[in-house]
Coordinates of C-alpha atoms and ligand atoms in Angstrom, one line a residue:
M669 CA 9.0 -11.3 -34.3
T670 CA 11.1 -13.5 -31.9
L671 CA 9.5 -16.4 -30.1
A672 CA 9.6 -14.5 -26.8
S673 CA 7.8 -11.5 -28.2
E674 CA 5.2 -13.6 -29.9
Q675 CA 4.6 -15.3 -26.6
G676 CA 4.6 -11.9 -25.0
G677 CA 1.8 -10.7 -27.4
R678 CA -0.3 -13.8 -26.5
A679 CA 0.4 -13.5 -22.8
G680 CA -0.4 -9.7 -23.0
E681 CA -3.8 -10.5 -24.6
E682 CA -4.5 -13.2 -22.1
L683 CA -3.8 -10.8 -19.3
V684 CA -6.1 -8.2 -20.7
R685 CA -8.9 -10.8 -21.1
S686 CA -8.5 -12.1 -17.6
L687 CA -8.5 -8.5 -16.1
L688 CA -11.6 -7.8 -18.2
G689 CA -13.2 -10.9 -16.8
T690 CA -12.7 -9.9 -13.2
G691 CA -13.9 -6.4 -13.8
A692 CA -10.6 -4.8 -12.7
L693 CA -10.0 -3.6 -16.2
T694 CA -12.9 -1.8 -17.8
P695 CA -13.6 -1.9 -21.6
E696 CA -12.7 1.8 -21.8
W697 CA -9.1 1.0 -20.6
A698 CA -8.7 -2.3 -22.5
D699 CA -7.2 -0.8 -25.7
T700 CA -4.9 1.4 -23.7
F701 CA -3.6 -1.8 -21.9
R702 CA -3.1 -3.5 -25.3
A703 CA -1.2 -0.5 -26.7
V704 CA 1.1 0.0 -23.8
P705 CA 2.4 -3.4 -22.7
R706 CA 3.9 -3.8 -19.3
A707 CA 7.0 -5.6 -20.6
W708 CA 8.3 -2.4 -22.3
F709 CA 8.9 -0.9 -18.8
L710 CA 10.6 -3.7 -17.0
P711 CA 14.4 -4.0 -16.4
G712 CA 16.2 -7.2 -17.4
L713 CA 16.2 -8.4 -13.8
V714 CA 12.9 -8.4 -11.8
W715 CA 11.8 -10.2 -8.7
A716 CA 8.3 -11.8 -8.9
H717 CA 6.8 -11.1 -5.5
D718 CA 4.4 -13.4 -3.8
M719 CA 2.3 -11.1 -1.7
A720 CA 0.9 -13.9 0.5
T721 CA 4.2 -15.4 1.6
G722 CA 6.4 -12.3 1.0
R723 CA 8.9 -14.5 -1.1
S724 CA 10.5 -13.0 -4.1
V725 CA 12.0 -15.0 -7.0
P726 CA 14.5 -13.4 -9.4
V727 CA 13.7 -13.6 -13.1
S728 CA 16.4 -12.6 -15.6
R729 CA 15.7 -11.8 -19.2
A730 CA 19.2 -12.7 -20.2
D731 CA 19.1 -16.1 -18.5
D732 CA 15.5 -17.1 -19.3
P733 CA 13.7 -14.8 -21.8
D734 CA 10.6 -17.0 -21.8
A735 CA 10.2 -16.9 -18.0
W736 CA 10.8 -13.2 -18.0
E737 CA 8.0 -12.7 -20.6
R738 CA 5.7 -14.8 -18.5
A739 CA 6.5 -12.8 -15.4
A740 CA 5.9 -9.6 -17.3
Y741 CA 2.3 -10.6 -18.1
A742 CA 1.5 -12.4 -14.9
N743 CA -0.8 -10.8 -12.4
V744 CA 1.9 -10.4 -9.8
P745 CA 3.9 -7.4 -8.6
L746 CA 7.4 -7.3 -9.9
V747 CA 10.0 -5.8 -7.6
T748 CA 12.5 -3.7 -9.6
Q749 CA 14.6 -2.2 -6.8
W750 CA 15.6 -3.1 -3.2
D751 CA 16.9 -1.0 -0.4
D752 CA 16.6 2.3 -2.2
G753 CA 19.2 1.0 -4.8
R754 CA 21.9 0.0 -2.3
H755 CA 21.3 -3.7 -3.1
T756 CA 23.3 -5.7 -5.6
G757 CA 23.1 -9.3 -6.9
T758 CA 20.2 -11.5 -7.7
E759 CA 19.2 -12.5 -4.1
P760 CA 16.3 -10.4 -2.8
G761 CA 17.3 -7.4 -0.6
A762 CA 15.8 -6.5 2.7
V763 CA 13.1 -3.9 1.7
P764 CA 11.5 -3.7 -1.7
T765 CA 11.6 0.0 -2.7
S766 CA 10.3 0.1 -6.3
S767 CA 8.2 -2.2 -8.4
A768 CA 5.8 -2.6 -11.3
S769 CA 2.6 -3.0 -9.4
M770 CA 0.2 -5.9 -9.8
P771 CA -1.7 -5.5 -13.1
S772 CA -5.1 -6.0 -11.5
V773 CA -4.3 -3.3 -8.9
V774 CA -3.1 -0.9 -11.6
A775 CA -6.2 -1.5 -13.8
A776 CA -8.6 -1.2 -10.8
M777 CA -7.0 2.0 -9.6
L778 CA -7.3 3.5 -13.1
R779 CA -10.9 2.5 -13.2
D780 CA -11.5 4.1 -9.8
L781 CA -9.7 7.3 -10.8
E782 CA -12.6 8.0 -13.2
V783 CA -10.7 10.1 -15.7
S784 CA -12.1 11.7 -18.8
D785 CA -10.7 13.6 -21.7
G786 CA -9.1 16.9 -21.0
M787 CA -8.3 16.0 -17.3
R788 CA -4.9 16.8 -15.8
V789 CA -3.4 14.1 -13.6
L790 CA -0.6 14.0 -11.1
E791 CA 0.9 10.6 -10.3
I792 CA 3.1 10.1 -7.2
G793 CA 5.7 7.3 -7.6
T794 CA 6.6 6.8 -11.2
G795 CA 8.4 3.5 -10.7
T796 CA 8.8 1.8 -14.0
G797 CA 6.7 4.4 -15.7
W798 CA 4.0 1.9 -16.9
N799 CA 1.0 3.5 -15.0
A800 CA 2.1 7.0 -16.1
A801 CA 2.3 5.8 -19.7
L802 CA -1.1 4.2 -19.6
L803 CA -2.5 7.5 -18.3
A804 CA -0.7 9.5 -21.0
R805 CA -2.0 7.2 -23.7
R806 CA -5.5 7.8 -22.5
L807 CA -5.3 11.5 -21.8
G808 CA -2.4 12.9 -23.8
G809 CA 1.1 13.3 -22.6
S810 CA 1.0 17.0 -21.6
D811 CA -1.8 16.3 -19.1
V812 CA 0.1 13.7 -17.1
V813 CA 2.8 14.5 -14.6
S814 CA 4.5 11.8 -12.6
V815 CA 6.9 12.5 -9.7
E816 CA 9.6 10.0 -8.5
I817 CA 12.0 10.4 -5.7
D818 CA 14.8 8.0 -6.8
P819 CA 17.1 9.3 -9.4
V820 CA 18.1 5.9 -10.9
V821 CA 14.4 4.9 -11.1
V822 CA 13.7 8.3 -12.8
A823 CA 16.4 7.6 -15.4
Q824 CA 15.1 4.1 -16.1
A825 CA 11.5 5.3 -16.4
R826 CA 12.5 8.1 -18.8
A827 CA 14.5 5.7 -20.9
A828 CA 11.6 3.3 -21.2
L829 CA 9.2 6.2 -22.0
T830 CA 11.3 7.5 -24.9
S831 CA 9.6 5.1 -27.3
V832 CA 6.1 5.8 -25.9
R833 CA 3.9 8.4 -27.5
P834 CA 2.3 10.5 -26.0
S835 CA 4.7 10.4 -23.1
P836 CA 4.0 11.7 -19.6
R837 CA 6.2 14.3 -18.0
V838 CA 8.5 12.6 -15.3
I839 CA 9.7 14.9 -12.5
H840 CA 12.6 13.9 -10.2
G841 CA 11.4 15.2 -6.8
D842 CA 9.8 14.3 -3.5
G843 CA 6.2 13.4 -4.2
R844 CA 5.2 15.0 -0.9
D845 CA 5.5 18.3 -2.6
G846 CA 3.4 17.3 -5.6
W847 CA 4.3 19.4 -8.6
A848 CA 2.9 22.9 -8.3
D849 CA 4.0 24.0 -11.8
A850 CA 1.2 22.1 -13.5
A851 CA -1.5 22.4 -10.8
P852 CA -4.4 22.4 -10.3
Y853 CA -5.0 18.8 -11.1
D854 CA -8.3 17.0 -11.7
R855 CA -6.9 13.8 -10.3
V856 CA -4.0 12.8 -8.0
I857 CA -3.1 9.1 -7.9
A858 CA -0.5 7.9 -5.4
T859 CA 1.2 4.6 -6.2
A860 CA 3.1 4.6 -2.9
G861 CA 1.4 4.1 0.5
V862 CA 0.9 7.1 2.8
R863 CA 0.5 7.3 6.5
V864 CA -0.1 11.1 6.4
L865 CA -1.6 12.6 3.3
P866 CA 0.7 15.4 2.2
P867 CA -1.2 18.8 2.4
R868 CA 0.3 19.8 -1.0
W869 CA -1.8 17.2 -2.7
L870 CA -4.9 18.8 -1.4
E871 CA -3.7 22.3 -2.3
Q872 CA -2.9 21.2 -5.9
T873 CA -6.2 19.4 -6.5
R874 CA -9.1 21.6 -7.9
P875 CA -12.3 21.6 -5.9
G876 CA -14.3 18.6 -7.0
G877 CA -11.2 16.8 -8.0
I878 CA -10.3 13.3 -6.7
I879 CA -7.3 12.0 -4.8
L880 CA -6.8 8.2 -4.9
A881 CA -4.2 6.9 -2.5
P882 CA -3.3 3.8 -0.5
W883 CA -3.7 5.1 3.1
G884 CA -3.1 3.3 6.3
T885 CA -1.9 3.5 9.9
H886 CA 1.3 2.3 11.3
Y887 CA -0.6 -0.6 12.9
S888 CA 0.4 -2.7 9.9
D889 CA 1.9 -2.5 6.5
Q890 CA -1.5 -2.8 4.9
D891 CA -3.2 0.1 3.2
A892 CA -6.7 0.7 2.2
L893 CA -7.3 2.5 -1.1
V894 CA -9.1 5.8 -0.2
R895 CA -10.9 8.0 -2.8
L896 CA -11.2 11.5 -1.6
T897 CA -13.1 14.3 -3.1
V898 CA -11.6 17.8 -2.5
G899 CA -14.1 20.4 -1.3
D900 CA -14.2 24.2 -1.7
D901 CA -13.0 24.5 1.9
G902 CA -9.8 22.7 1.1
R903 CA -10.8 19.5 3.0
A904 CA -11.0 16.1 1.3
V905 CA -13.6 13.5 2.2
G906 CA -14.3 10.0 0.9
P907 CA -14.6 6.3 1.4
F908 CA -12.1 3.5 1.6
L909 CA -12.6 1.1 -1.3
R910 CA -10.6 -2.0 -0.5
M911 CA -7.4 -3.3 1.0
V912 CA -4.2 -3.0 -0.9
E913 CA -0.5 -3.0 0.0
F914 CA 2.0 -0.6 -1.4
M915 CA 5.6 0.4 -0.7
K916 CA 5.4 3.5 1.4
L917 CA 6.5 7.0 0.7
R918 CA 10.2 7.1 1.6
D919 CA 9.9 9.2 4.7
Q920 CA 6.7 7.5 5.9
R921 CA 8.2 4.0 6.5
L922 CA 8.0 2.8 10.1
D923 CA 11.4 2.7 11.8
W924 CA 11.2 -0.6 13.8
D925 CA 14.6 0.0 15.5
R926 CA 13.1 2.7 17.7
F927 CA 11.4 0.0 19.8
R928 CA 14.4 -2.1 20.4
T929 CA 15.9 0.2 23.0
Y930 CA 13.2 -0.3 25.6
V931 CA 11.2 -3.5 24.8
P932 CA 12.7 -6.5 26.6
E933 CA 13.5 -9.4 24.4
H934 CA 13.2 -11.9 27.2
P935 CA 10.4 -14.4 26.3
D936 CA 8.7 -14.0 29.6
F937 CA 8.2 -10.2 29.1
P938 CA 9.8 -9.1 32.3
G939 CA 10.4 -5.5 33.5
D940 CA 7.6 -3.4 34.9
A941 CA 4.8 -5.0 32.8
D942 CA 1.5 -5.9 34.4
A943 CA 0.2 -9.4 33.7
S944 CA -3.4 -10.3 32.9
R945 CA -5.4 -12.7 30.6
T946 CA -7.5 -12.2 27.5
P947 CA -10.3 -14.4 26.0
L948 CA -9.3 -13.3 22.5
A949 CA -7.5 -15.7 20.2
L950 CA -4.7 -14.9 17.7
A951 CA -7.2 -15.3 14.8
D952 CA -9.3 -12.5 16.3
L953 CA -6.5 -10.1 15.3
G954 CA -7.0 -11.0 11.7
R955 CA -4.6 -11.9 8.9
R956 CA -3.2 -10.0 6.0
Y957 CA -5.9 -8.0 4.2
D958 CA -8.5 -8.8 6.9
S959 CA -10.6 -5.7 7.6
V960 CA -10.3 -6.2 11.3
R961 CA -6.6 -5.5 11.2
F962 CA -7.2 -2.2 9.4
V963 CA -10.0 -1.3 11.8
I964 CA -7.8 -1.9 14.9
G965 CA -5.4 0.5 13.3
L966 CA -8.2 3.1 13.0
R967 CA -9.4 2.7 16.5
V968 CA -6.0 2.4 18.2
P969 CA -4.1 5.3 16.8
D970 CA -0.3 5.6 16.9
C971 CA 0.2 1.9 17.6
A972 CA 2.5 -0.5 15.6
H973 CA 2.2 -4.3 15.9
V974 CA 4.0 -7.4 14.9
V975 CA 3.0 -11.1 15.2
N976 CA 5.4 -13.9 15.5
Q977 CA 3.2 -17.0 14.8
T978 CA 4.7 -20.2 16.0
G979 CA 1.8 -22.6 15.5
E980 CA -1.7 -22.8 14.0
E981 CA -3.1 -20.7 16.8
A982 CA 0.0 -20.0 18.9
G983 CA 2.3 -17.1 18.7
K984 CA 3.2 -13.8 20.3
A985 CA 1.8 -10.4 19.3
W986 CA 3.6 -7.2 20.2
F987 CA 2.1 -3.7 20.3
F988 CA 4.2 -0.5 20.5
D989 CA 3.0 3.0 21.1
L990 CA 4.5 5.5 18.7
G991 CA 4.3 8.4 21.2
S992 CA 5.4 7.0 24.5
R993 CA 7.3 3.9 25.6
S994 CA 4.1 1.9 26.3
W995 CA 4.1 -1.6 24.9
A996 CA 2.1 -4.8 25.3
A997 CA 2.8 -8.4 24.4
V998 CA 0.3 -11.3 24.3
A999 CA 1.3 -15.0 24.3
F1000 CA -1.4 -17.0 22.5
R1001 CA -1.3 -20.8 22.9
E1002 CA -2.9 -23.6 20.8
R1003 CA -6.6 -24.2 21.2
G1004 CA -7.6 -25.9 24.4
S1005 CA -4.9 -24.3 26.4
D1006 CA -5.4 -21.6 29.1
A1007 CA -6.5 -18.1 28.0
A1008 CA -3.7 -16.0 26.4
T1009 CA -1.3 -14.2 28.8
V1010 CA -1.0 -10.4 28.4
H1011 CA 1.8 -8.1 29.6
Q1012 CA 1.4 -4.4 29.4
S1013 CA 3.8 -1.6 30.3
G1014 CA 3.7 2.2 30.2
P1015 CA 0.9 4.8 30.5
R1016 CA -1.1 3.4 27.5
R1017 CA -2.8 0.1 28.0
L1018 CA -2.4 -0.9 24.4
W1019 CA -3.8 -4.4 24.6
D1020 CA -6.9 -3.1 26.4
E1021 CA -7.4 -0.7 23.5
V1022 CA -6.9 -3.4 20.9
E1023 CA -9.3 -5.7 22.7
A1024 CA -11.9 -3.0 22.8
A1025 CA -11.4 -2.3 19.1
V1026 CA -11.9 -6.0 18.2
T1027 CA -15.1 -6.1 20.3
W1028 CA -16.4 -2.9 18.7
W1029 CA -15.9 -4.4 15.3
I1030 CA -17.6 -7.7 16.2
D1031 CA -20.5 -5.9 17.8
R1032 CA -21.1 -4.1 14.5
G1033 CA -21.3 -7.3 12.5
R1034 CA -17.7 -7.3 11.3
P1035 CA -17.9 -4.5 8.8
G1036 CA -15.6 -4.4 5.7
V1037 CA -13.3 -1.4 5.1
D1038 CA -15.7 -0.1 2.5
R1039 CA -18.0 0.9 5.4
F1040 CA -15.3 3.4 6.6
G1041 CA -13.9 6.6 5.2
L1042 CA -11.6 9.5 5.9
T1043 CA -11.8 13.2 6.2
V1044 CA -8.5 15.0 5.7
G1045 CA -8.0 18.6 6.7
P1046 CA -6.0 21.2 4.7
D1047 CA -3.1 20.5 7.1
G1048 CA -3.1 16.8 6.3
S1049 CA -4.8 15.9 9.7
A1050 CA -6.9 12.8 9.1
R1051 CA -10.1 11.7 10.8
P1052 CA -11.4 8.2 10.0
W1053 CA -15.1 7.6 10.2
Y1054 CA -17.6 4.7 10.1
E1055 CA -20.6 4.8 7.8
E1056 CA -21.0 8.7 7.8
P1057 CA -18.4 11.4 7.7
S1058 CA -19.7 12.7 11.1
D1059 CA -19.4 9.4 12.8
T1060 CA -16.1 8.7 14.6
P1061 CA -15.0 5.1 14.5
Ligands
SAM203 C1 5.0 0.8 -6.3 S1 6.2 1.8 -7.0 C2 5.3 2.6 -8.2 C3 4.8 1.8 -9.4 C4 4.6 2.6 -10.7 N1 3.5 3.5 -10.6 C5 4.6 1.8 -11.9 O1 3.7 2.0 -12.8 O2 5.5 1.0 -12.1 C6 6.4 3.1 -5.8 C7 7.4 4.1 -6.2 O3 7.2 5.2 -5.3 C8 8.5 5.9 -5.2 N2 8.5 6.8 -4.1 C9 8.7 6.5 -2.7 N3 8.6 7.6 -2.0 C10 8.4 8.6 -2.9 C11 8.3 10.0 -2.7 N4 8.4 10.6 -1.5 N5 8.1 10.8 -3.8 C12 8.1 10.2 -5.1 N6 8.2 8.9 -5.3 C13 8.4 8.1 -4.2 C14 9.4 4.7 -5.1 O4 10.8 5.1 -5.4 C15 8.8 3.7 -6.1 O5 9.4 3.9 -7.4

């Protein structure tokens, strides 16, 4: 055993213990985690990704094997591909497009998938192959199918999986189509975020089966994990469990360039915009992973937003309608200054809608995302709800 792999064994055991301690990893999954170490699935160059700051640090096995082993067993997501493979070099690229997800997120999703012997599982987004290998180890290889869109990622995952028994079946394809050949599935688990749930996933899940997916709106990059149970009528209904953030399905990423053609870049927001004021502060819009952000997205559909924070409480927030050319921009100042200035343009008064959504959320005692849920029709149409499936948020 080399020094690095001895260290890896210890680090792997420490990771298992700490995940057991937080409850993300359940005792039923612990031996599977021990038997299928994350390091087996990682390429020689990974980028340790800090979710809070968005910074990514390259770690190379050739240059620093000990640092690479530490990263392999740290509870952080490791980016393994940038820019759909167009990126080269060690500096991070623009958009992370494949990764080994954060171990605590992997463990908690497997816990929430509630698998048992004999179940057939479809995974969307093979990535490194680690999650699929964990499932195959638990359920048996012939019962786990994983679909990955990127051919290079597929080849790397298949290579990593050659030494794993039992091994899942890895399909190169668009995960939106699921994989009809092995349907119906008892469980579908998406490890890429969705904005529209592909109807094929519902079709290919047996009644009573579960779909676990990071779902969100285009309001932000954040997703909430939804656990849907498929009914006899082909609809799927279920609660949101908690906030997560995943790379999105390739064709469901937001194209920010579409707004540049009509939103003025001038700092005073000129053009035909109406000016008004708002009593809300920048903090009222929430930060990363705050439920209010997610709830605004539910109550203000088809709206994207971005915040350019320039001080503790100062910054500009922009809101864009995905269906018309309506936009709004709000300039927040530091505490003690005048109320924030709002500019709105187009048929939709986006800021008015956002303000009403924040007020709605505060009036209900600031509920967490686990008080909301989703009903998805057989055509993929989604209706979010609050407390009860019949309630519209
Ligand atoms: C967060 S990674 C998955 C992590 C993986 N489960 C693991 O254990 O390493 C997301 C993956 O989804 C893939 N992906 C994106 N869009 C896809 C699509 N339409 N169909 C299938 N895979 C897709 C990406 O290429 C990427 O590899």
